[in-house]
Amino acid sequence: MRLFVFFAMLLANFQVIGQCSATVVSSNGYTVTIDIDLVSIAAPSNCPNGYNYNVNLNYNIVFSGTNIPSNLYTLQGNVSCGGANTFYNLPNSGGTGSTTTTGNQYTNATDCTTATPASLNCYTLTLQIGGPGLSNQTVNMNCTTLPVELLSFKAYQLENEVELDWKTASETNSDYFMVKHSLNGLDWHEIGQVKGAGNATLPIDYTYMHKTPSEGLSYYRLQQFDFDGAFENLPIVSVFYRKVNSNGKINLYPNPSTINSINLEGLQEELTGFKILNVLSSDVTHLVVVEKINDSKYKVDLGNLSKGVYFVKTKSLTLKFVNL
């Protein structure tokens, strides 16, 4: 039995088209570096007469130097999509995360299910910033189009390793991916490389195993390198790692399951109120039939679930299993 555990997992689903950056230096001795990834378009699923949309963004805001303030006064901006501005707001304290613009712009196109930042010409970002020793100002961010369209990037604990999975939609001149690890989201070191596809127009799946992860919260990021040495930083994911002993708290078997059922055994306080989640983290417990054998053992009938990957979420653990 293989035990899949992930704590505070960030499951990133996106199609990164562009990356924008700006560096602003204060008179107080500190510098603010802002990286923003244009991730995807938030739009309805049906649009015969056009649609309103916003832009999903990932951001990484880093303070460096001396006299770093606890907060800026202002950190916000606009994304220009074909000349139409849509507003976004960022945390004044910095950090890593995601946000969605609020302009709710309109287009008369009917491509709402396939629209991307590139197809809507979202190539220009401005940033308004102000803080101690930093006069209120508007900065034009430098944006580049990425040679790799990243569909997803996932990190989760697999027994006593961390598995990183990512998928690309297309690649142009892609030599390799450098995998980097950080304990604080600021200081990074290389832990491995994975060969890229060169040029590809079909989706490709990649996996990298971090065999010596650090206890606690860790961050992972990909750098994609072209054959000419140019590279781009791709979005960051995080995972909380805790070493699992040979017994573990929960025993889940068989895994993968080919018999439309799984068994759960473990501590009563850990199993009480467990849930079944799909890969989108939606609760699908209502689709399974749970038979309580005793306080520390359950049989779960998976007959109503589609084939694929699911998770059992207990009090403090999340276990991955495959329904074949």
Short mmCIF file of C-alpha atoms in Angstrom, two decimals:
data_model
loop_
_atom_site.label_atom_id
_atom_site.label_comp_id
_atom_site.label_asym_id
_atom_site.label_seq_id
_atom_site.Cartn_x
_atom_site.Cartn_y
_atom_site.Cartn_z
CA MET A 1 0.00 0.00 0.00
CA ARG A 2 1.25 3.46 -0.89
CA LEU A 3 0.15 6.31 1.36
CA PHE A 4 -0.57 9.64 -0.34
CA VAL A 5 -0.71 12.54 2.08
CA PHE A 6 -0.79 16.25 1.37
CA PHE A 7 -1.23 19.06 3.85
CA ALA A 8 -2.10 22.63 2.84
CA MET A 9 -1.68 21.57 -0.75
CA LEU A 10 -1.92 24.18 -3.45
CA LEU A 11 -3.45 22.73 -6.57
CA ALA A 12 -2.85 25.18 -9.36
CA ASN A 13 -4.95 24.95 -12.49
CA PHE A 14 -4.16 27.64 -15.01
CA GLN A 15 -2.99 28.47 -18.50
CA VAL A 16 -0.15 30.90 -18.03
CA ILE A 17 0.19 33.08 -21.13
CA GLY A 18 2.13 36.13 -19.91
CA GLN A 19 4.38 37.15 -17.07
CA CYS A 20 4.84 40.72 -15.89
CA SER A 21 7.34 42.16 -13.42
CA ALA A 22 8.33 45.44 -11.82
CA THR A 23 10.94 46.50 -9.26
CA VAL A 24 10.46 49.68 -7.23
CA VAL A 25 13.16 51.12 -4.95
CA SER A 26 12.25 53.25 -1.94
CA SER A 27 14.29 56.05 -0.37
CA ASN A 28 14.20 54.17 2.96
CA GLY A 29 16.47 51.33 1.86
CA TYR A 30 13.98 48.66 0.83
CA THR A 31 13.02 47.35 -2.61
CA VAL A 32 9.71 45.85 -3.72
CA THR A 33 9.70 43.25 -6.52
CA ILE A 34 6.32 42.36 -8.00
CA ASP A 35 5.79 39.41 -10.36
CA ILE A 36 2.33 38.87 -11.86
CA ASP A 37 1.30 35.95 -14.06
CA LEU A 38 -1.67 36.31 -16.38
CA VAL A 39 -3.26 32.96 -15.68
CA SER A 40 -6.69 32.57 -17.26
CA ILE A 41 -10.00 34.22 -18.05
CA ALA A 42 -12.96 34.09 -15.64
CA ALA A 43 -16.02 33.88 -17.90
CA PRO A 44 -19.41 32.15 -18.12
CA SER A 45 -19.77 28.76 -19.80
CA ASN A 46 -22.42 29.93 -22.27
CA CYS A 47 -22.22 33.14 -24.31
CA PRO A 48 -24.26 33.20 -27.54
CA ASN A 49 -24.47 37.02 -27.36
CA GLY A 50 -21.06 37.86 -25.93
CA TYR A 51 -19.92 37.82 -22.30
CA ASN A 52 -18.42 39.72 -19.38
CA TYR A 53 -15.04 38.57 -18.14
CA ASN A 54 -12.27 39.15 -15.63
CA VAL A 55 -8.65 38.04 -15.55
CA ASN A 56 -7.26 35.53 -13.02
CA LEU A 57 -3.79 36.48 -11.79
CA ASN A 58 -1.06 34.87 -9.71
CA TYR A 59 1.27 37.22 -7.85
CA ASN A 60 4.53 37.09 -5.91
CA ILE A 61 5.48 40.25 -3.98
CA VAL A 62 8.89 40.29 -2.30
CA PHE A 63 10.43 42.94 -0.02
CA SER A 64 14.22 43.12 0.29
CA GLY A 65 16.82 45.48 1.77
CA THR A 66 16.54 47.43 5.02
CA ASN A 67 13.74 49.24 6.88
CA ILE A 68 11.13 46.96 5.32
CA PRO A 69 7.64 48.19 6.31
CA SER A 70 4.92 45.88 7.56
CA ASN A 71 2.60 47.29 4.91
CA LEU A 72 2.63 49.56 1.90
CA TYR A 73 0.02 52.30 1.59
CA THR A 74 -1.19 51.32 -1.89
CA LEU A 75 -0.63 48.34 -4.19
CA GLN A 76 -3.11 47.95 -7.04
CA GLY A 77 -3.39 48.34 -10.79
CA ASN A 78 -5.08 47.63 -14.08
CA VAL A 79 -4.85 44.97 -16.77
CA SER A 80 -5.49 46.28 -20.27
CA CYS A 81 -7.24 43.79 -22.54
CA GLY A 82 -7.52 45.19 -26.04
CA GLY A 83 -7.53 48.71 -24.59
CA ALA A 84 -10.19 48.03 -21.93
CA ASN A 85 -8.91 48.30 -18.35
CA THR A 86 -9.92 45.91 -15.58
CA PHE A 87 -8.88 46.65 -11.97
CA TYR A 88 -6.94 44.37 -9.59
CA ASN A 89 -5.90 44.78 -5.97
CA LEU A 90 -2.83 43.25 -4.26
CA PRO A 91 -2.04 42.80 -0.54
CA ASN A 92 -0.05 45.73 0.87
CA SER A 93 1.91 43.30 3.04
CA GLY A 94 3.24 41.31 0.07
CA GLY A 95 3.41 37.54 -0.27
CA THR A 96 2.32 34.93 -2.80
CA GLY A 97 -1.22 34.22 -3.92
CA SER A 98 -3.88 34.70 -6.56
CA THR A 99 -6.57 37.25 -7.31
CA THR A 100 -9.16 38.12 -9.95
CA THR A 101 -9.76 41.50 -11.55
CA THR A 102 -13.07 43.25 -10.91
CA GLY A 103 -13.63 45.31 -14.07
CA ASN A 104 -16.13 42.83 -15.51
CA GLN A 105 -15.28 43.87 -19.07
CA TYR A 106 -17.51 42.93 -22.01
CA THR A 107 -16.73 41.38 -25.39
CA ASN A 108 -19.20 40.46 -28.10
CA ALA A 109 -17.18 37.34 -28.93
CA THR A 110 -18.65 33.87 -28.31
CA ASP A 111 -15.42 32.13 -27.23
CA CYS A 112 -16.07 32.23 -23.46
CA THR A 113 -15.10 28.58 -22.92
CA THR A 114 -11.76 28.88 -24.74
CA ALA A 115 -10.74 32.50 -24.12
CA THR A 116 -7.25 33.15 -22.74
CA PRO A 117 -5.44 36.36 -21.75
CA ALA A 118 -3.64 36.13 -25.09
CA SER A 119 -6.82 35.76 -27.17
CA LEU A 120 -8.31 38.83 -25.44
CA ASN A 121 -5.07 40.81 -25.95
CA CYS A 122 -4.37 41.18 -22.22
CA TYR A 123 -0.74 42.22 -22.60
CA THR A 124 -0.41 45.51 -20.66
CA LEU A 125 -0.34 45.92 -16.88
CA THR A 126 0.05 49.08 -14.82
CA LEU A 127 0.78 49.14 -11.09
CA GLN A 128 -0.01 51.88 -8.58
CA ILE A 129 2.29 51.70 -5.56
CA GLY A 130 3.01 53.88 -2.55
CA GLY A 131 4.50 53.40 0.90
CA PRO A 132 7.00 54.69 3.46
CA GLY A 133 9.80 56.35 1.51
CA LEU A 134 7.95 55.50 -1.68
CA SER A 135 5.94 58.28 -3.30
CA ASN A 136 2.62 57.25 -4.81
CA GLN A 137 3.34 56.39 -8.44
CA THR A 138 2.08 54.41 -11.42
CA VAL A 139 4.50 51.92 -12.97
CA ASN A 140 4.21 50.25 -16.36
CA MET A 141 5.06 46.58 -15.79
CA ASN A 142 7.32 44.69 -18.19
CA CYS A 143 5.37 41.78 -19.68
CA THR A 144 6.55 38.84 -21.76
CA THR A 145 4.73 36.03 -23.53
CA LEU A 146 5.78 32.65 -22.21
CA PRO A 147 7.06 29.97 -24.60
CA VAL A 148 5.23 27.35 -22.52
CA GLU A 149 1.50 27.30 -21.82
CA LEU A 150 1.20 25.72 -18.37
CA LEU A 151 -2.16 24.09 -17.69
CA SER A 152 -1.57 22.86 -14.14
CA PHE A 153 1.06 22.50 -11.42
CA LYS A 154 0.41 20.31 -8.34
CA ALA A 155 2.40 19.37 -5.25
CA TYR A 156 1.50 16.71 -2.70
CA GLN A 157 3.17 14.39 -0.24
CA LEU A 158 3.52 10.80 -1.38
CA GLU A 159 4.68 8.66 1.53
CA ASN A 160 7.99 10.31 2.56
CA GLU A 161 8.54 12.17 -0.70
CA VAL A 162 6.89 15.14 -2.40
CA GLU A 163 5.52 14.58 -5.89
CA LEU A 164 5.32 17.50 -8.33
CA ASP A 165 3.06 17.10 -11.36
CA TRP A 166 2.59 19.63 -14.14
CA LYS A 167 0.99 19.71 -17.57
CA THR A 168 1.73 21.92 -20.55
CA ALA A 169 -0.72 22.76 -23.34
CA SER A 170 2.04 23.68 -25.80
CA GLU A 171 5.79 24.33 -25.84
CA THR A 172 8.03 26.37 -28.13
CA ASN A 173 11.83 25.98 -28.10
CA SER A 174 11.55 24.36 -24.65
CA ASP A 175 14.83 22.77 -23.52
CA TYR A 176 14.18 21.80 -19.88
CA PHE A 177 12.40 22.65 -16.64
CA MET A 178 14.48 23.48 -13.57
CA VAL A 179 12.72 22.51 -10.33
CA LYS A 180 13.42 24.81 -7.38
CA HIS A 181 12.62 24.50 -3.67
CA SER A 182 12.27 27.14 -0.96
CA LEU A 183 11.42 27.15 2.72
CA ASN A 184 10.18 30.74 2.75
CA GLY A 185 9.09 31.53 -0.82
CA LEU A 186 12.01 33.94 -1.18
CA ASP A 187 15.27 31.99 -1.19
CA TRP A 188 15.37 29.26 -3.86
CA HIS A 189 17.74 26.41 -4.71
CA GLU A 190 17.70 23.91 -7.53
CA ILE A 191 16.71 20.33 -6.71
CA GLY A 192 16.45 18.85 -10.18
CA GLN A 193 15.79 19.18 -13.90
CA VAL A 194 13.25 17.61 -16.26
CA LYS A 195 13.75 17.55 -20.03
CA GLY A 196 11.28 19.66 -22.02
CA ALA A 197 9.54 18.68 -25.25
CA GLY A 198 11.23 21.19 -27.54
CA ASN A 199 8.25 22.09 -29.72
CA ALA A 200 4.83 20.63 -28.99
CA THR A 201 1.22 21.57 -29.68
CA LEU A 202 -0.44 18.77 -27.67
CA PRO A 203 -0.71 18.48 -23.86
CA ILE A 204 2.24 16.82 -22.09
CA ASP A 205 2.37 15.57 -18.47
CA TYR A 206 5.51 15.84 -16.33
CA THR A 207 6.42 14.45 -12.89
CA TYR A 208 9.32 15.10 -10.52
CA MET A 209 9.87 13.42 -7.14
CA HIS A 210 11.56 15.38 -4.35
CA LYS A 211 13.08 12.52 -2.38
CA THR A 212 14.50 14.57 0.52
CA PRO A 213 11.80 17.14 1.38
CA SER A 214 11.96 19.39 4.42
CA GLU A 215 9.59 19.13 7.37
CA GLY A 216 6.85 21.75 7.45
CA LEU A 217 5.74 24.17 4.75
CA SER A 218 7.74 24.18 1.52
CA TYR A 219 7.43 26.06 -1.75
CA TYR A 220 8.18 24.79 -5.24
CA ARG A 221 8.57 26.65 -8.51
CA LEU A 222 9.48 25.78 -12.08
CA GLN A 223 11.88 27.66 -14.31
CA GLN A 224 11.45 26.89 -18.00
CA PHE A 225 14.63 27.20 -20.08
CA ASP A 226 14.78 27.66 -23.86
CA PHE A 227 17.51 26.18 -26.04
CA ASP A 228 19.10 29.64 -26.26
CA GLY A 229 19.42 29.87 -22.46
CA ALA A 230 16.53 32.28 -21.91
CA PHE A 231 14.24 31.29 -19.03
CA GLU A 232 10.93 32.18 -17.41
CA ASN A 233 9.76 31.72 -13.82
CA LEU A 234 6.49 29.78 -13.66
CA PRO A 235 3.96 29.98 -10.79
CA ILE A 236 4.66 28.74 -7.27
CA VAL A 237 2.93 25.93 -5.37
CA SER A 238 3.28 24.95 -1.72
CA VAL A 239 2.84 21.81 0.35
CA PHE A 240 3.05 20.99 4.06
CA TYR A 241 5.23 17.90 4.54
CA ARG A 242 5.22 15.68 7.61
CA LYS A 243 7.21 12.48 7.73
CA VAL A 244 4.97 9.41 7.84
CA ASN A 245 6.04 6.43 9.93
CA SER A 246 5.64 2.88 8.71
CA ASN A 247 2.32 2.43 10.50
CA GLY A 248 0.75 5.79 9.65
CA LYS A 249 -2.54 7.02 11.05
CA ILE A 250 -4.72 5.62 8.27
CA ASN A 251 -4.53 2.46 6.20
CA LEU A 252 -6.30 2.77 2.81
CA TYR A 253 -6.53 -0.31 0.60
CA PRO A 254 -6.64 -1.53 -2.10
CA ASN A 255 -5.01 1.39 -3.88
CA PRO A 256 -5.49 1.59 -6.80
CA SER A 257 -8.89 -0.07 -6.47
CA THR A 258 -10.17 -2.33 -9.24
CA ILE A 259 -13.13 -3.66 -7.23
CA ASN A 260 -15.23 -0.47 -6.87
CA SER A 261 -14.50 -0.19 -3.17
CA ILE A 262 -11.82 0.75 -0.66
CA ASN A 263 -11.27 0.02 3.02
CA LEU A 264 -10.22 2.58 5.62
CA GLU A 265 -8.64 1.54 8.90
CA GLY A 266 -7.15 3.75 11.58
CA LEU A 267 -7.69 5.86 14.64
CA GLN A 268 -11.34 6.56 15.46
CA GLU A 269 -10.74 10.27 16.07
CA GLU A 270 -8.96 10.54 12.72
CA LEU A 271 -11.65 8.77 10.68
CA THR A 272 -14.74 10.39 12.21
CA GLY A 273 -16.50 12.52 9.61
CA PHE A 274 -14.14 11.70 6.73
CA LYS A 275 -15.04 12.97 3.25
CA ILE A 276 -14.41 11.86 -0.33
CA LEU A 277 -13.18 14.63 -2.66
CA ASN A 278 -12.57 14.71 -6.40
CA VAL A 279 -9.56 16.32 -8.11
CA LEU A 280 -11.32 19.70 -8.02
CA SER A 281 -11.63 19.39 -4.21
CA SER A 282 -15.43 19.08 -4.52
CA ASP A 283 -17.13 16.92 -1.88
CA VAL A 284 -18.53 13.77 -3.55
CA THR A 285 -19.19 11.81 -0.35
CA HIS A 286 -22.89 11.72 -1.22
CA LEU A 287 -22.06 9.57 -4.26
CA VAL A 288 -20.47 6.74 -2.26
CA VAL A 289 -21.96 4.20 0.14
CA VAL A 290 -20.13 4.01 3.47
CA GLU A 291 -20.42 0.86 5.59
CA LYS A 292 -19.15 1.19 9.14
CA ILE A 293 -17.52 -2.08 10.17
CA ASN A 294 -16.54 -0.70 13.58
CA ASP A 295 -15.27 2.59 15.04
CA SER A 296 -11.88 2.20 13.35
CA LYS A 297 -12.79 0.51 10.06
CA TYR A 298 -15.01 1.51 7.13
CA LYS A 299 -15.78 0.04 3.73
CA VAL A 300 -16.51 2.59 0.99
CA ASP A 301 -18.45 1.51 -2.10
CA LEU A 302 -17.20 3.49 -5.13
CA GLY A 303 -19.68 2.08 -7.64
CA ASN A 304 -21.28 5.46 -8.34
CA LEU A 305 -17.97 7.26 -8.92
CA SER A 306 -16.39 7.73 -12.33
CA LYS A 307 -12.96 6.23 -12.87
CA GLY A 308 -10.13 8.52 -11.82
CA VAL A 309 -8.25 10.08 -8.92
CA TYR A 310 -9.97 10.90 -5.63
CA PHE A 311 -9.00 11.86 -2.08
CA VAL A 312 -10.12 10.79 1.39
CA LYS A 313 -10.01 13.79 3.74
CA THR A 314 -9.86 12.91 7.43
CA LYS A 315 -9.34 15.11 10.48
CA SER A 316 -5.71 15.95 9.67
CA LEU A 317 -4.81 13.94 6.57
CA THR A 318 -5.71 13.79 2.91
CA LEU A 319 -5.10 10.44 1.22
CA LYS A 320 -5.01 10.02 -2.54
CA PHE A 321 -6.48 6.93 -4.20
CA VAL A 322 -7.29 5.82 -7.73
CA ASN A 323 -10.59 4.23 -8.77
CA LEU A 324 -9.86 2.04 -11.81
#
